[in-house]
């Protein structure tokens, strides 16, 4: 009877240790899942910004802005003022 009680006690202790380890692992996985969820939201927001920028880059307004900045082009009725050095 004592031997059986000892075996049951050892089994219960081992189950408690395994249960504690599983709870710690679960907490770690939950933390990682939250971090990945946050990262997913950030990437979706970034994807949306890129999509909006892509749509803007296909407009005439963007083409005009790029021509002004990179090529120095101006409209026919514009006057350019330069600072004297």
PDB file of C-alpha atoms in Angstrom:
ATOM      1  CA  UNK A   1       0.000   0.000   0.000  1.00  0.00           C
ATOM      2  CA  UNK A   2       2.835   2.403   0.852  1.00  0.00           C
ATOM      3  CA  UNK A   3       4.574   1.627  -2.455  1.00  0.00           C
ATOM      4  CA  UNK A   4       1.446   2.362  -4.480  1.00  0.00           C
ATOM      5  CA  UNK A   5       0.919   5.637  -2.620  1.00  0.00           C
ATOM      6  CA  UNK A   6       4.536   6.594  -3.275  1.00  0.00           C
ATOM      7  CA  UNK A   7       4.173   5.858  -7.001  1.00  0.00           C
ATOM      8  CA  UNK A   8       0.927   7.889  -7.210  1.00  0.00           C
ATOM      9  CA  UNK A   9       2.615  10.772  -5.384  1.00  0.00           C
ATOM     10  CA  UNK A  10       5.583  10.718  -7.759  1.00  0.00           C
ATOM     11  CA  UNK A  11       3.230  10.673 -10.761  1.00  0.00           C
ATOM     12  CA  UNK A  12       1.244  13.612  -9.366  1.00  0.00           C
ATOM     13  CA  UNK A  13       4.425  15.610  -8.792  1.00  0.00           C
ATOM     14  CA  UNK A  14       5.653  14.914 -12.311  1.00  0.00           C
ATOM     15  CA  UNK A  15       2.274  15.944 -13.721  1.00  0.00           C
ATOM     16  CA  UNK A  16       2.382  19.192 -11.733  1.00  0.00           C
ATOM     17  CA  UNK A  17       5.882  19.981 -13.051  1.00  0.00           C
ATOM     18  CA  UNK A  18       4.812  19.261 -16.634  1.00  0.00           C
ATOM     19  CA  UNK A  19       1.697  21.373 -16.163  1.00  0.00           C
ATOM     20  CA  UNK A  20       3.787  24.316 -14.942  1.00  0.00           C
ATOM     21  CA  UNK A  21       6.158  23.958 -17.909  1.00  0.00           C
ATOM     22  CA  UNK A  22       3.234  23.872 -20.311  1.00  0.00           C
ATOM     23  CA  UNK A  23       1.735  27.012 -18.767  1.00  0.00           C
ATOM     24  CA  UNK A  24       5.059  28.834 -19.178  1.00  0.00           C
ATOM     25  CA  UNK A  25       5.292  27.696 -22.797  1.00  0.00           C
ATOM     26  CA  UNK A  26       1.715  28.805 -23.423  1.00  0.00           C
ATOM     27  CA  UNK A  27       2.427  32.249 -21.967  1.00  0.00           C
ATOM     28  CA  UNK A  28       5.457  32.579 -24.241  1.00  0.00           C
ATOM     29  CA  UNK A  29       3.432  31.555 -27.272  1.00  0.00           C
ATOM     30  CA  UNK A  30       0.681  34.034 -26.410  1.00  0.00           C
ATOM     31  CA  UNK A  31       3.235  36.827 -26.120  1.00  0.00           C
ATOM     32  CA  UNK A  32       4.725  35.869 -29.474  1.00  0.00           C
ATOM     33  CA  UNK A  33       1.259  35.709 -31.052  1.00  0.00           C
ATOM     34  CA  UNK A  34       0.490  39.231 -29.820  1.00  0.00           C
ATOM     35  CA  UNK A  35       3.785  40.531 -31.213  1.00  0.00           C
ATOM     36  CA  UNK A  36       3.127  38.874 -34.565  1.00  0.00           C
ATOM     37  CA  UNK A  37      -0.396  40.295 -34.622  1.00  0.00           C
ATOM     38  CA  UNK A  38       0.979  43.790 -34.025  1.00  0.00           C
ATOM     39  CA  UNK A  39       3.590  43.279 -36.736  1.00  0.00           C
ATOM     40  CA  UNK A  40       0.884  42.099 -39.134  1.00  0.00           C
ATOM     41  CA  UNK A  41      -1.164  45.249 -38.482  1.00  0.00           C
ATOM     42  CA  UNK A  42       1.897  47.432 -39.105  1.00  0.00           C
ATOM     43  CA  UNK A  43       2.663  45.641 -42.356  1.00  0.00           C
ATOM     44  CA  UNK A  44      -0.944  46.000 -43.504  1.00  0.00           C
ATOM     45  CA  UNK A  45      -0.791  49.739 -42.789  1.00  0.00           C
ATOM     46  CA  UNK A  46       2.507  49.954 -44.682  1.00  0.00           C
ATOM     47  CA  UNK A  47       0.973  48.053 -47.605  1.00  0.00           C
ATOM     48  CA  UNK A  48      -1.920  50.511 -47.669  1.00  0.00           C
ATOM     49  CA  UNK A  49       0.505  53.474 -47.707  1.00  0.00           C
ATOM     50  CA  UNK A  50       2.435  51.924 -50.582  1.00  0.00           C
ATOM     51  CA  UNK A  51      -0.799  51.316 -52.478  1.00  0.00           C
ATOM     52  CA  UNK A  52      -1.831  54.960 -52.019  1.00  0.00           C
ATOM     53  CA  UNK A  53       1.614  56.150 -53.129  1.00  0.00           C
ATOM     54  CA  UNK A  54       1.413  53.920 -56.202  1.00  0.00           C
ATOM     55  CA  UNK A  55      -1.955  55.420 -57.116  1.00  0.00           C
ATOM     56  CA  UNK A  56      -0.583  58.946 -56.577  1.00  0.00           C
ATOM     57  CA  UNK A  57       2.440  58.215 -58.749  1.00  0.00           C
ATOM     58  CA  UNK A  58       0.115  57.396 -61.647  1.00  0.00           C
ATOM     59  CA  UNK A  59      -1.501  60.859 -61.596  1.00  0.00           C
ATOM     60  CA  UNK A  60      -0.627  63.875 -63.712  1.00  0.00           C
ATOM     61  CA  UNK A  61      -0.016  65.871 -60.536  1.00  0.00           C
ATOM     62  CA  UNK A  62       2.864  63.574 -59.582  1.00  0.00           C
ATOM     63  CA  UNK A  63       4.328  63.701 -63.095  1.00  0.00           C
ATOM     64  CA  UNK A  64       4.239  67.507 -62.988  1.00  0.00           C
ATOM     65  CA  UNK A  65       5.828  67.603 -59.537  1.00  0.00           C
ATOM     66  CA  UNK A  66       8.584  65.208 -60.582  1.00  0.00           C
ATOM     67  CA  UNK A  67       9.284  67.240 -63.727  1.00  0.00           C
ATOM     68  CA  UNK A  68       9.562  70.419 -61.656  1.00  0.00           C
ATOM     69  CA  UNK A  69      11.842  68.926 -59.013  1.00  0.00           C
ATOM     70  CA  UNK A  70      14.102  66.715 -61.098  1.00  0.00           C
ATOM     71  CA  UNK A  71      14.213  68.491 -64.433  1.00  0.00           C
ATOM     72  CA  UNK A  72      13.574  72.078 -63.381  1.00  0.00           C
ATOM     73  CA  UNK A  73      10.694  72.488 -65.811  1.00  0.00           C
ATOM     74  CA  UNK A  74       8.238  75.355 -65.458  1.00  0.00           C
ATOM     75  CA  UNK A  75       4.900  76.258 -67.013  1.00  0.00           C
ATOM     76  CA  UNK A  76       4.711  78.813 -69.820  1.00  0.00           C
ATOM     77  CA  UNK A  77       3.086  81.541 -67.721  1.00  0.00           C
ATOM     78  CA  UNK A  78       5.366  81.166 -64.668  1.00  0.00           C
ATOM     79  CA  UNK A  79       8.107  83.587 -63.699  1.00  0.00           C
ATOM     80  CA  UNK A  80      11.119  82.256 -61.842  1.00  0.00           C
ATOM     81  CA  UNK A  81      12.830  84.473 -59.298  1.00  0.00           C
ATOM     82  CA  UNK A  82      16.398  83.721 -58.275  1.00  0.00           C
ATOM     83  CA  UNK A  83      18.254  85.146 -55.317  1.00  0.00           C
ATOM     84  CA  UNK A  84      21.211  87.324 -56.026  1.00  0.00           C
ATOM     85  CA  UNK A  85      24.405  85.993 -54.494  1.00  0.00           C
TER      86      UNK A  85
END
